[in-house]
Amino acid sequence: MATRVGTVAFFEIVRAKDAVNARMNHSNWQVFLENLSRTPARERICTHRSDSFIGQAVRHGGLLHLLVGRIGTSELQTVDLDHGHIEDIRLEGNKGTIDTTTVSFLDYGNVIGILQGKPGSPRASAIQRWLNACQIAEHEVALWPVIADNVWEKLESATAVHSFEFSYRPSPAIPPPDGEGLSGFIRMGDSRYPDHKITLKIEIPRRGGLGPVARLRGQRRLQGDIQSLMTELGYLEGPTGVERASALVTLPGEDGHTSDEPLDFIKHHITAKCRVEVNSADSRPRYQANVEAIMQVAQEKRCDLKAAVGAAQ
């Protein structure tokens, strides 16, 4: 029995172009997966930069789930541990290598659970691009990290955003997101300092500067940039990813007064370490163990997940 440790991360499928009303009514994603299972292979492939991705609907536990894989271009090798011989793996026919991520759709709140097979397997940003390429919905969608403690709502309702601090370590194997705003700093950091820890801190002065109008404009711009960058949290999160992502905002109170509150996006992103057990002597597909791990974590986090996306308990 082989065991590996993975991380299940949860994301919400939302409208990509509607920041005011991003959340959608719950959809039956099984219909999409049923249609996908009848889609020819060439229509399930999308290419971004130099990478190609393919998706496949798979069944387990009476439900359809999704595998999204990055099609590999490198040659694989094996080693004979008895004799120390290294040999190339030669694939017959039109076959290639692939690194897959397992995606399970929960039955509420348009929430999905994601579990990578390897560190280089597709992350949330790649899965988002693939879903849009396959037209999962009538409009473009985005994957928002499911963040507890009403952090998304607090950021959206903040009357002022005073500062944002972001610290991460670039991963040369994973391309940065394409977004604008703060994502532009991420791309620059990846190219200029690929082996260093990068910390970015932006503060909007409470006093002085160019006056209240310019201050408000800067706060709104920072608020939008934080929202954009946090939607790409799945790209960055991991052993070599984000170490800190926090903001200081002013929130309105029910009594008409306001108060400052720190928002911690990493602490409240709902994720969980899990053990994935695969029996090499078992003939069942490897993805089934991933699905079981995702669903077990989803059950353990059910109350937190439903509260975070506003689903009925």
PDB file of C-alpha atoms in Angstrom:
ATOM      1  CA  MET A   1       0.000   0.000   0.000  1.00  0.00           C
ATOM      2  CA  ALA A   2       1.554   3.296  -1.139  1.00  0.00           C
ATOM      3  CA  THR A   3       0.635   6.446   0.763  1.00  0.00           C
ATOM      4  CA  ARG A   4       1.252  10.039  -0.196  1.00  0.00           C
ATOM      5  CA  VAL A   5       0.287  13.259   1.530  1.00  0.00           C
ATOM      6  CA  GLY A   6      -1.687  15.784  -0.483  1.00  0.00           C
ATOM      7  CA  THR A   7      -3.657  18.960   0.108  1.00  0.00           C
ATOM      8  CA  VAL A   8      -7.316  19.315  -0.784  1.00  0.00           C
ATOM      9  CA  ALA A   9      -8.233  22.921  -1.577  1.00  0.00           C
ATOM     10  CA  PHE A  10     -11.765  24.203  -2.153  1.00  0.00           C
ATOM     11  CA  PHE A  11     -12.859  26.785  -4.711  1.00  0.00           C
ATOM     12  CA  GLU A  12     -16.173  28.361  -5.685  1.00  0.00           C
ATOM     13  CA  ILE A  13     -17.240  28.701  -9.322  1.00  0.00           C
ATOM     14  CA  VAL A  14     -18.379  32.309  -9.848  1.00  0.00           C
ATOM     15  CA  ARG A  15     -19.014  34.777 -12.672  1.00  0.00           C
ATOM     16  CA  ALA A  16     -15.684  36.143 -13.840  1.00  0.00           C
ATOM     17  CA  LYS A  17     -16.947  39.484 -15.151  1.00  0.00           C
ATOM     18  CA  ASP A  18     -19.361  40.499 -12.398  1.00  0.00           C
ATOM     19  CA  ALA A  19     -17.565  41.544  -9.214  1.00  0.00           C
ATOM     20  CA  VAL A  20     -20.780  42.997  -7.775  1.00  0.00           C
ATOM     21  CA  ASN A  21     -22.854  39.846  -8.264  1.00  0.00           C
ATOM     22  CA  ALA A  22     -20.246  37.139  -8.778  1.00  0.00           C
ATOM     23  CA  ARG A  23     -22.045  34.266  -7.099  1.00  0.00           C
ATOM     24  CA  MET A  24     -24.353  32.110  -9.191  1.00  0.00           C
ATOM     25  CA  ASN A  25     -27.332  29.945  -8.374  1.00  0.00           C
ATOM     26  CA  HIS A  26     -26.247  26.382  -7.763  1.00  0.00           C
ATOM     27  CA  SER A  27     -25.829  24.466 -11.017  1.00  0.00           C
ATOM     28  CA  ASN A  28     -26.062  20.744 -11.688  1.00  0.00           C
ATOM     29  CA  TRP A  29     -22.486  20.200 -12.838  1.00  0.00           C
ATOM     30  CA  GLN A  30     -23.206  16.511 -13.410  1.00  0.00           C
ATOM     31  CA  VAL A  31     -24.923  17.572 -16.641  1.00  0.00           C
ATOM     32  CA  PHE A  32     -21.725  19.273 -17.806  1.00  0.00           C
ATOM     33  CA  LEU A  33     -19.711  16.175 -16.928  1.00  0.00           C
ATOM     34  CA  GLU A  34     -22.189  13.900 -18.721  1.00  0.00           C
ATOM     35  CA  ASN A  35     -21.819  16.008 -21.856  1.00  0.00           C
ATOM     36  CA  LEU A  36     -18.050  16.038 -21.429  1.00  0.00           C
ATOM     37  CA  SER A  37     -17.965  12.244 -21.354  1.00  0.00           C
ATOM     38  CA  ARG A  38     -19.385  12.263 -24.916  1.00  0.00           C
ATOM     39  CA  THR A  39     -17.073  15.014 -26.207  1.00  0.00           C
ATOM     40  CA  PRO A  40     -14.308  14.009 -28.674  1.00  0.00           C
ATOM     41  CA  ALA A  41     -10.765  14.197 -27.335  1.00  0.00           C
ATOM     42  CA  ARG A  42      -9.671  17.053 -29.642  1.00  0.00           C
ATOM     43  CA  GLU A  43     -12.444  19.242 -28.198  1.00  0.00           C
ATOM     44  CA  ARG A  44     -11.275  18.542 -24.647  1.00  0.00           C
ATOM     45  CA  ILE A  45      -7.781  19.940 -25.221  1.00  0.00           C
ATOM     46  CA  CYS A  46      -6.838  23.572 -24.682  1.00  0.00           C
ATOM     47  CA  THR A  47      -3.414  25.172 -25.000  1.00  0.00           C
ATOM     48  CA  HIS A  48      -1.991  28.024 -22.940  1.00  0.00           C
ATOM     49  CA  ARG A  49       1.459  29.328 -23.744  1.00  0.00           C
ATOM     50  CA  SER A  50       3.501  26.168 -24.310  1.00  0.00           C
ATOM     51  CA  ASP A  51       1.313  23.890 -22.179  1.00  0.00           C
ATOM     52  CA  SER A  52      -1.601  21.762 -23.344  1.00  0.00           C
ATOM     53  CA  PHE A  53      -4.316  20.502 -21.019  1.00  0.00           C
ATOM     54  CA  ILE A  54      -6.967  17.841 -21.436  1.00  0.00           C
ATOM     55  CA  GLY A  55      -9.959  16.961 -19.284  1.00  0.00           C
ATOM     56  CA  GLN A  56     -11.871  13.733 -18.822  1.00  0.00           C
ATOM     57  CA  ALA A  57     -15.038  12.892 -16.901  1.00  0.00           C
ATOM     58  CA  VAL A  58     -14.635   9.803 -14.702  1.00  0.00           C
ATOM     59  CA  ARG A  59     -17.149   7.984 -12.562  1.00  0.00           C
ATOM     60  CA  HIS A  60     -16.779   6.902  -8.949  1.00  0.00           C
ATOM     61  CA  GLY A  61     -19.214   6.491  -6.085  1.00  0.00           C
ATOM     62  CA  GLY A  62     -22.216   6.970  -8.334  1.00  0.00           C
ATOM     63  CA  LEU A  63     -21.084  10.448  -9.462  1.00  0.00           C
ATOM     64  CA  LEU A  64     -18.981  11.896 -12.238  1.00  0.00           C
ATOM     65  CA  HIS A  65     -15.757  13.677 -11.365  1.00  0.00           C
ATOM     66  CA  LEU A  66     -13.166  15.498 -13.443  1.00  0.00           C
ATOM     67  CA  LEU A  67      -9.537  14.843 -14.275  1.00  0.00           C
ATOM     68  CA  VAL A  68      -7.574  17.732 -15.777  1.00  0.00           C
ATOM     69  CA  GLY A  69      -4.074  16.898 -16.937  1.00  0.00           C
ATOM     70  CA  ARG A  70      -1.060  18.755 -18.259  1.00  0.00           C
ATOM     71  CA  ILE A  71       0.186  16.849 -21.286  1.00  0.00           C
ATOM     72  CA  GLY A  72       3.874  16.157 -20.831  1.00  0.00           C
ATOM     73  CA  THR A  73       6.612  16.598 -23.420  1.00  0.00           C
ATOM     74  CA  SER A  74       9.556  15.137 -21.485  1.00  0.00           C
ATOM     75  CA  GLU A  75      10.779  11.594 -21.899  1.00  0.00           C
ATOM     76  CA  LEU A  76      10.402   9.289 -18.902  1.00  0.00           C
ATOM     77  CA  GLN A  77      12.936   6.765 -17.682  1.00  0.00           C
ATOM     78  CA  THR A  78      12.916   3.801 -15.312  1.00  0.00           C
ATOM     79  CA  VAL A  79      15.638   2.168 -13.248  1.00  0.00           C
ATOM     80  CA  ASP A  80      16.158  -1.528 -12.544  1.00  0.00           C
ATOM     81  CA  LEU A  81      16.930  -1.463  -8.820  1.00  0.00           C
ATOM     82  CA  ASP A  82      18.475  -4.943  -8.902  1.00  0.00           C
ATOM     83  CA  HIS A  83      21.002  -4.211 -11.649  1.00  0.00           C
ATOM     84  CA  GLY A  84      21.096  -0.408 -11.672  1.00  0.00           C
ATOM     85  CA  HIS A  85      20.166  -0.166 -15.343  1.00  0.00           C
ATOM     86  CA  ILE A  86      18.465   3.051 -16.503  1.00  0.00           C
ATOM     87  CA  GLU A  87      16.132   2.682 -19.478  1.00  0.00           C
ATOM     88  CA  ASP A  88      13.842   4.946 -21.497  1.00  0.00           C
ATOM     89  CA  ILE A  89      10.104   4.322 -21.421  1.00  0.00           C
ATOM     90  CA  ARG A  90       8.941   3.877 -24.985  1.00  0.00           C
ATOM     91  CA  LEU A  91       5.240   4.515 -25.526  1.00  0.00           C
ATOM     92  CA  GLU A  92       3.478   2.846 -28.413  1.00  0.00           C
ATOM     93  CA  GLY A  93       1.026   4.585 -30.708  1.00  0.00           C
ATOM     94  CA  ASN A  94      -0.178   8.169 -30.244  1.00  0.00           C
ATOM     95  CA  LYS A  95       0.352   8.272 -26.478  1.00  0.00           C
ATOM     96  CA  GLY A  96       2.042  10.729 -24.144  1.00  0.00           C
ATOM     97  CA  THR A  97       2.685  11.363 -20.481  1.00  0.00           C
ATOM     98  CA  ILE A  98       0.408  13.434 -18.279  1.00  0.00           C
ATOM     99  CA  ASP A  99       0.223  14.924 -14.768  1.00  0.00           C
ATOM    100  CA  THR A 100      -3.353  15.065 -13.503  1.00  0.00           C
ATOM    101  CA  THR A 101      -5.385  16.908 -10.909  1.00  0.00           C
ATOM    102  CA  THR A 102      -8.644  15.452  -9.594  1.00  0.00           C
ATOM    103  CA  VAL A 103     -11.674  17.747  -9.277  1.00  0.00           C
ATOM    104  CA  SER A 104     -14.877  16.819  -7.435  1.00  0.00           C
ATOM    105  CA  PHE A 105     -18.041  18.954  -7.609  1.00  0.00           C
ATOM    106  CA  LEU A 106     -19.919  19.225  -4.317  1.00  0.00           C
ATOM    107  CA  ASP A 107     -23.715  19.283  -4.245  1.00  0.00           C
ATOM    108  CA  TYR A 108     -24.032  22.851  -2.925  1.00  0.00           C
ATOM    109  CA  GLY A 109     -22.737  26.354  -3.518  1.00  0.00           C
ATOM    110  CA  ASN A 110     -20.913  25.587  -6.797  1.00  0.00           C
ATOM    111  CA  VAL A 111     -17.997  24.378  -4.677  1.00  0.00           C
ATOM    112  CA  ILE A 112     -15.272  22.108  -6.035  1.00  0.00           C
ATOM    113  CA  GLY A 113     -12.517  20.240  -4.238  1.00  0.00           C
ATOM    114  CA  ILE A 114      -9.136  19.984  -5.972  1.00  0.00           C
ATOM    115  CA  LEU A 115      -6.336  17.506  -5.279  1.00  0.00           C
ATOM    116  CA  GLN A 116      -3.124  17.579  -7.318  1.00  0.00           C
ATOM    117  CA  GLY A 117      -1.423  14.352  -8.281  1.00  0.00           C
ATOM    118  CA  LYS A 118       2.024  16.008  -8.311  1.00  0.00           C
ATOM    119  CA  PRO A 119       3.358  19.505  -7.572  1.00  0.00           C
ATOM    120  CA  GLY A 120       3.485  20.150 -11.328  1.00  0.00           C
ATOM    121  CA  SER A 121      -0.098  19.001 -11.947  1.00  0.00           C
ATOM    122  CA  PRO A 122      -2.660  21.633 -13.028  1.00  0.00           C
ATOM    123  CA  ARG A 123      -3.589  24.179 -10.355  1.00  0.00           C
ATOM    124  CA  ALA A 124      -6.744  26.215 -10.005  1.00  0.00           C
ATOM    125  CA  SER A 125      -5.736  28.823 -12.595  1.00  0.00           C
ATOM    126  CA  ALA A 126      -5.110  26.143 -15.254  1.00  0.00           C
ATOM    127  CA  ILE A 127      -8.359  24.378 -14.377  1.00  0.00           C
ATOM    128  CA  GLN A 128     -10.209  27.692 -14.656  1.00  0.00           C
ATOM    129  CA  ARG A 129      -8.811  28.274 -18.152  1.00  0.00           C
ATOM    130  CA  TRP A 130      -9.723  24.746 -19.193  1.00  0.00           C
ATOM    131  CA  LEU A 131     -13.287  25.059 -17.866  1.00  0.00           C
ATOM    132  CA  ASN A 132     -13.779  28.279 -19.825  1.00  0.00           C
ATOM    133  CA  ALA A 133     -12.261  26.765 -22.969  1.00  0.00           C
ATOM    134  CA  CYS A 134     -14.811  23.950 -22.684  1.00  0.00           C
ATOM    135  CA  GLN A 135     -17.610  26.468 -22.027  1.00  0.00           C
ATOM    136  CA  ILE A 136     -18.711  25.054 -18.701  1.00  0.00           C
ATOM    137  CA  ALA A 137     -21.247  27.890 -18.454  1.00  0.00           C
ATOM    138  CA  GLU A 138     -22.901  30.432 -20.753  1.00  0.00           C
ATOM    139  CA  HIS A 139     -20.540  33.074 -19.381  1.00  0.00           C
ATOM    140  CA  GLU A 140     -16.905  33.132 -18.350  1.00  0.00           C
ATOM    141  CA  VAL A 141     -16.288  31.714 -14.878  1.00  0.00           C
ATOM    142  CA  ALA A 142     -13.596  32.185 -12.241  1.00  0.00           C
ATOM    143  CA  LEU A 143     -12.507  29.973  -9.363  1.00  0.00           C
ATOM    144  CA  TRP A 144     -12.492  31.821  -6.068  1.00  0.00           C
ATOM    145  CA  PRO A 145     -10.785  30.226  -3.068  1.00  0.00           C
ATOM    146  CA  VAL A 146     -13.397  29.295  -0.472  1.00  0.00           C
ATOM    147  CA  ILE A 147     -12.387  31.526   2.414  1.00  0.00           C
ATOM    148  CA  ALA A 148     -14.023  31.216   5.817  1.00  0.00           C
ATOM    149  CA  ASP A 149     -14.942  33.865   8.389  1.00  0.00           C
ATOM    150  CA  ASN A 150     -16.695  36.028   5.751  1.00  0.00           C
ATOM    151  CA  VAL A 151     -13.342  37.349   4.541  1.00  0.00           C
ATOM    152  CA  TRP A 152     -14.564  37.877   0.945  1.00  0.00           C
ATOM    153  CA  GLU A 153     -17.626  39.763   2.148  1.00  0.00           C
ATOM    154  CA  LYS A 154     -15.545  41.898   4.493  1.00  0.00           C
ATOM    155  CA  LEU A 155     -13.163  42.857   1.687  1.00  0.00           C
ATOM    156  CA  GLU A 156     -16.070  43.746  -0.621  1.00  0.00           C
ATOM    157  CA  SER A 157     -17.912  45.784   2.029  1.00  0.00           C
ATOM    158  CA  ALA A 158     -14.835  47.601   3.379  1.00  0.00           C
ATOM    159  CA  THR A 159     -15.162  51.374   3.391  1.00  0.00           C
ATOM    160  CA  ALA A 160     -11.366  51.688   3.173  1.00  0.00           C
ATOM    161  CA  VAL A 161      -8.404  49.413   2.437  1.00  0.00           C
ATOM    162  CA  HIS A 162      -5.294  50.689   4.187  1.00  0.00           C
ATOM    163  CA  SER A 163      -2.628  48.102   3.413  1.00  0.00           C
ATOM    164  CA  PHE A 164      -1.876  44.749   1.834  1.00  0.00           C
ATOM    165  CA  GLU A 165       1.097  42.480   2.535  1.00  0.00           C
ATOM    166  CA  PHE A 166       1.955  39.537   0.331  1.00  0.00           C
ATOM    167  CA  SER A 167       4.917  37.172   0.672  1.00  0.00           C
ATOM    168  CA  TYR A 168       5.716  34.145  -1.482  1.00  0.00           C
ATOM    169  CA  ARG A 169       8.438  32.022  -3.065  1.00  0.00           C
ATOM    170  CA  PRO A 170       8.248  31.636  -6.873  1.00  0.00           C
ATOM    171  CA  SER A 171       8.130  28.165  -8.385  1.00  0.00           C
ATOM    172  CA  PRO A 172      10.089  28.024 -11.667  1.00  0.00           C
ATOM    173  CA  ALA A 173       8.014  25.035 -12.787  1.00  0.00           C
ATOM    174  CA  ILE A 174       4.693  26.896 -12.542  1.00  0.00           C
ATOM    175  CA  PRO A 175       3.977  29.899 -14.789  1.00  0.00           C
ATOM    176  CA  PRO A 176       2.542  32.991 -13.082  1.00  0.00           C
ATOM    177  CA  PRO A 177      -1.055  34.144 -13.638  1.00  0.00           C
ATOM    178  CA  ASP A 178      -1.969  36.466 -16.495  1.00  0.00           C
ATOM    179  CA  GLY A 179      -3.921  39.001 -14.435  1.00  0.00           C
ATOM    180  CA  GLU A 180      -3.188  42.691 -14.218  1.00  0.00           C
ATOM    181  CA  GLY A 181      -2.631  44.877 -11.177  1.00  0.00           C
ATOM    182  CA  LEU A 182      -0.724  43.092  -8.435  1.00  0.00           C
ATOM    183  CA  SER A 183      -0.271  40.042 -10.688  1.00  0.00           C
ATOM    184  CA  GLY A 184       2.076  42.175 -12.773  1.00  0.00           C
ATOM    185  CA  PHE A 185       4.422  42.452  -9.783  1.00  0.00           C
ATOM    186  CA  ILE A 186       4.236  38.675  -9.381  1.00  0.00           C
ATOM    187  CA  ARG A 187       5.304  38.091 -12.989  1.00  0.00           C
ATOM    188  CA  MET A 188       8.184  40.547 -12.633  1.00  0.00           C
ATOM    189  CA  GLY A 189       9.308  38.871  -9.412  1.00  0.00           C
ATOM    190  CA  ASP A 190       9.174  35.416 -10.988  1.00  0.00           C
ATOM    191  CA  SER A 191      11.438  36.476 -13.852  1.00  0.00           C
ATOM    192  CA  ARG A 192      13.919  38.650 -11.944  1.00  0.00           C
ATOM    193  CA  TYR A 193      14.124  36.789  -8.613  1.00  0.00           C
ATOM    194  CA  PRO A 194      13.087  33.155  -9.308  1.00  0.00           C
ATOM    195  CA  ASP A 195      15.011  31.704  -6.350  1.00  0.00           C
ATOM    196  CA  HIS A 196      14.191  34.301  -3.704  1.00  0.00           C
ATOM    197  CA  LYS A 197      11.434  35.001  -1.241  1.00  0.00           C
ATOM    198  CA  ILE A 198       9.470  38.028  -2.428  1.00  0.00           C
ATOM    199  CA  THR A 199       7.523  40.305  -0.078  1.00  0.00           C
ATOM    200  CA  LEU A 200       5.274  43.078  -1.326  1.00  0.00           C
ATOM    201  CA  LYS A 201       3.653  45.620   0.979  1.00  0.00           C
ATOM    202  CA  ILE A 202       1.396  48.431  -0.178  1.00  0.00           C
ATOM    203  CA  GLU A 203       0.096  51.104   2.204  1.00  0.00           C
ATOM    204  CA  ILE A 204      -2.366  53.900   1.531  1.00  0.00           C
ATOM    205  CA  PRO A 205      -1.517  56.820   3.889  1.00  0.00           C
ATOM    206  CA  ARG A 206      -4.374  57.833   6.144  1.00  0.00           C
ATOM    207  CA  ARG A 207      -3.191  61.442   6.147  1.00  0.00           C
ATOM    208  CA  GLY A 208      -1.236  63.706   3.863  1.00  0.00           C
ATOM    209  CA  GLY A 209      -0.554  62.782   0.273  1.00  0.00           C
ATOM    210  CA  LEU A 210      -2.690  64.192  -2.529  1.00  0.00           C
ATOM    211  CA  GLY A 211      -5.903  64.572  -0.575  1.00  0.00           C
ATOM    212  CA  PRO A 212      -9.038  62.550   0.179  1.00  0.00           C
ATOM    213  CA  VAL A 213     -10.108  62.033  -3.463  1.00  0.00           C
ATOM    214  CA  ALA A 214      -6.748  60.566  -4.486  1.00  0.00           C
ATOM    215  CA  ARG A 215      -6.680  58.491  -1.288  1.00  0.00           C
ATOM    216  CA  LEU A 216     -10.115  57.021  -2.004  1.00  0.00           C
ATOM    217  CA  ARG A 217      -9.109  56.277  -5.594  1.00  0.00           C
ATOM    218  CA  GLY A 218      -5.985  54.480  -4.389  1.00  0.00           C
ATOM    219  CA  GLN A 219      -7.953  52.478  -1.835  1.00  0.00           C
ATOM    220  CA  ARG A 220     -10.492  51.340  -4.441  1.00  0.00           C
ATOM    221  CA  ARG A 221      -7.725  50.366  -6.835  1.00  0.00           C
ATOM    222  CA  LEU A 222      -5.968  48.371  -4.104  1.00  0.00           C
ATOM    223  CA  GLN A 223      -9.252  46.711  -3.138  1.00  0.00           C
ATOM    224  CA  GLY A 224      -9.775  45.559  -6.733  1.00  0.00           C
ATOM    225  CA  ASP A 225      -6.186  44.367  -7.101  1.00  0.00           C
ATOM    226  CA  ILE A 226      -6.447  42.293  -3.919  1.00  0.00           C
ATOM    227  CA  GLN A 227      -9.656  40.663  -5.164  1.00  0.00           C
ATOM    228  CA  SER A 228      -8.030  39.872  -8.504  1.00  0.00           C
ATOM    229  CA  LEU A 229      -4.878  38.419  -6.971  1.00  0.00           C
ATOM    230  CA  MET A 230      -6.725  36.347  -4.392  1.00  0.00           C
ATOM    231  CA  THR A 231      -8.724  34.624  -7.125  1.00  0.00           C
ATOM    232  CA  GLU A 232      -5.357  33.244  -8.270  1.00  0.00           C
ATOM    233  CA  LEU A 233      -4.498  31.901  -4.816  1.00  0.00           C
ATOM    234  CA  GLY A 234      -4.661  28.362  -6.144  1.00  0.00           C
ATOM    235  CA  TYR A 235      -1.780  29.124  -8.487  1.00  0.00           C
ATOM    236  CA  LEU A 236       0.448  30.278  -5.674  1.00  0.00           C
ATOM    237  CA  GLU A 237      -0.539  28.205  -2.689  1.00  0.00           C
ATOM    238  CA  GLY A 238       1.673  25.243  -1.868  1.00  0.00           C
ATOM    239  CA  PRO A 239       5.088  24.319  -0.419  1.00  0.00           C
ATOM    240  CA  THR A 240       6.886  26.930  -2.535  1.00  0.00           C
ATOM    241  CA  GLY A 241       3.987  29.358  -2.717  1.00  0.00           C
ATOM    242  CA  VAL A 242       2.366  32.001  -0.573  1.00  0.00           C
ATOM    243  CA  GLU A 243       3.503  32.418   3.007  1.00  0.00           C
ATOM    244  CA  ARG A 244       1.465  35.518   3.818  1.00  0.00           C
ATOM    245  CA  ALA A 245      -1.474  37.384   2.296  1.00  0.00           C
ATOM    246  CA  SER A 246      -3.210  39.875   4.572  1.00  0.00           C
ATOM    247  CA  ALA A 247      -4.946  43.236   4.392  1.00  0.00           C
ATOM    248  CA  LEU A 248      -5.988  45.921   6.878  1.00  0.00           C
ATOM    249  CA  VAL A 249      -9.440  47.340   6.151  1.00  0.00           C
ATOM    250  CA  THR A 250     -12.052  49.553   7.749  1.00  0.00           C
ATOM    251  CA  LEU A 251     -15.476  47.951   8.151  1.00  0.00           C
ATOM    252  CA  PRO A 252     -18.839  49.578   8.863  1.00  0.00           C
ATOM    253  CA  GLY A 253     -20.615  48.535  12.062  1.00  0.00           C
ATOM    254  CA  GLU A 254     -24.298  48.056  12.745  1.00  0.00           C
ATOM    255  CA  ASP A 255     -24.228  51.048  15.101  1.00  0.00           C
ATOM    256  CA  GLY A 256     -22.966  53.359  12.360  1.00  0.00           C
ATOM    257  CA  HIS A 257     -19.402  53.377  13.653  1.00  0.00           C
ATOM    258  CA  THR A 258     -16.442  51.916  11.770  1.00  0.00           C
ATOM    259  CA  SER A 259     -13.547  49.787  12.975  1.00  0.00           C
ATOM    260  CA  ASP A 260     -10.274  48.504  11.541  1.00  0.00           C
ATOM    261  CA  GLU A 261      -9.900  44.754  11.057  1.00  0.00           C
ATOM    262  CA  PRO A 262      -7.079  42.601   9.636  1.00  0.00           C
ATOM    263  CA  LEU A 263      -8.053  40.049   6.952  1.00  0.00           C
ATOM    264  CA  ASP A 264      -5.896  36.919   6.599  1.00  0.00           C
ATOM    265  CA  PHE A 265      -6.531  35.135   3.296  1.00  0.00           C
ATOM    266  CA  ILE A 266      -4.150  32.230   3.870  1.00  0.00           C
ATOM    267  CA  LYS A 267      -5.329  31.404   7.368  1.00  0.00           C
ATOM    268  CA  HIS A 268      -8.969  31.273   6.290  1.00  0.00           C
ATOM    269  CA  HIS A 269      -8.643  29.550   2.906  1.00  0.00           C
ATOM    270  CA  ILE A 270     -10.328  26.203   3.547  1.00  0.00           C
ATOM    271  CA  THR A 271      -7.770  23.501   2.799  1.00  0.00           C
ATOM    272  CA  ALA A 272      -6.760  20.281   4.530  1.00  0.00           C
ATOM    273  CA  LYS A 273      -3.874  17.861   4.404  1.00  0.00           C
ATOM    274  CA  CYS A 274      -4.920  14.329   3.559  1.00  0.00           C
ATOM    275  CA  ARG A 275      -3.429  10.894   3.029  1.00  0.00           C
ATOM    276  CA  VAL A 276      -4.060   9.224  -0.291  1.00  0.00           C
ATOM    277  CA  GLU A 277      -3.595   5.459  -0.189  1.00  0.00           C
ATOM    278  CA  VAL A 278      -3.077   3.576  -3.431  1.00  0.00           C
ATOM    279  CA  ASN A 279      -2.647  -0.184  -3.477  1.00  0.00           C
ATOM    280  CA  SER A 280      -0.268  -1.036  -6.303  1.00  0.00           C
ATOM    281  CA  ALA A 281      -1.715  -4.550  -6.410  1.00  0.00           C
ATOM    282  CA  ASP A 282      -5.220  -3.158  -6.836  1.00  0.00           C
ATOM    283  CA  SER A 283      -6.397  -2.777 -10.418  1.00  0.00           C
ATOM    284  CA  ARG A 284      -8.692   0.163  -9.740  1.00  0.00           C
ATOM    285  CA  PRO A 285      -7.777   3.557 -11.286  1.00  0.00           C
ATOM    286  CA  ARG A 286      -5.597   5.847  -9.184  1.00  0.00           C
ATOM    287  CA  TYR A 287      -8.062   8.748  -9.382  1.00  0.00           C
ATOM    288  CA  GLN A 288     -10.559   6.835  -7.239  1.00  0.00           C
ATOM    289  CA  ALA A 289      -8.311   7.206  -4.182  1.00  0.00           C
ATOM    290  CA  ASN A 290      -8.086  10.950  -4.896  1.00  0.00           C
ATOM    291  CA  VAL A 291     -11.866  11.261  -5.150  1.00  0.00           C
ATOM    292  CA  GLU A 292     -12.319   9.450  -1.844  1.00  0.00           C
ATOM    293  CA  ALA A 293      -9.795  11.753  -0.159  1.00  0.00           C
ATOM    294  CA  ILE A 294     -11.534  14.872  -1.506  1.00  0.00           C
ATOM    295  CA  MET A 295     -14.972  13.714  -0.437  1.00  0.00           C
ATOM    296  CA  GLN A 296     -13.778  12.732   3.027  1.00  0.00           C
ATOM    297  CA  VAL A 297     -12.240  16.172   3.595  1.00  0.00           C
ATOM    298  CA  ALA A 298     -15.369  17.806   2.159  1.00  0.00           C
ATOM    299  CA  GLN A 299     -17.504  15.966   4.672  1.00  0.00           C
ATOM    300  CA  GLU A 300     -15.229  16.987   7.532  1.00  0.00           C
ATOM    301  CA  LYS A 301     -15.306  20.645   6.411  1.00  0.00           C
ATOM    302  CA  ARG A 302     -18.959  20.658   5.335  1.00  0.00           C
ATOM    303  CA  CYS A 303     -20.203  23.198   7.882  1.00  0.00           C
ATOM    304  CA  ASP A 304     -17.319  25.605   7.244  1.00  0.00           C
ATOM    305  CA  LEU A 305     -17.674  25.288   3.468  1.00  0.00           C
ATOM    306  CA  LYS A 306     -21.425  25.889   3.439  1.00  0.00           C
ATOM    307  CA  ALA A 307     -21.087  28.868   5.759  1.00  0.00           C
ATOM    308  CA  ALA A 308     -18.332  30.367   3.611  1.00  0.00           C
ATOM    309  CA  VAL A 309     -20.386  30.267   0.407  1.00  0.00           C
ATOM    310  CA  GLY A 310     -23.707  31.158   2.025  1.00  0.00           C
ATOM    311  CA  ALA A 311     -25.309  27.751   1.370  1.00  0.00           C
ATOM    312  CA  ALA A 312     -28.191  26.582   3.563  1.00  0.00           C
ATOM    313  CA  GLN A 313     -27.131  24.258   6.344  1.00  0.00           C
TER     314      GLN A 313
END
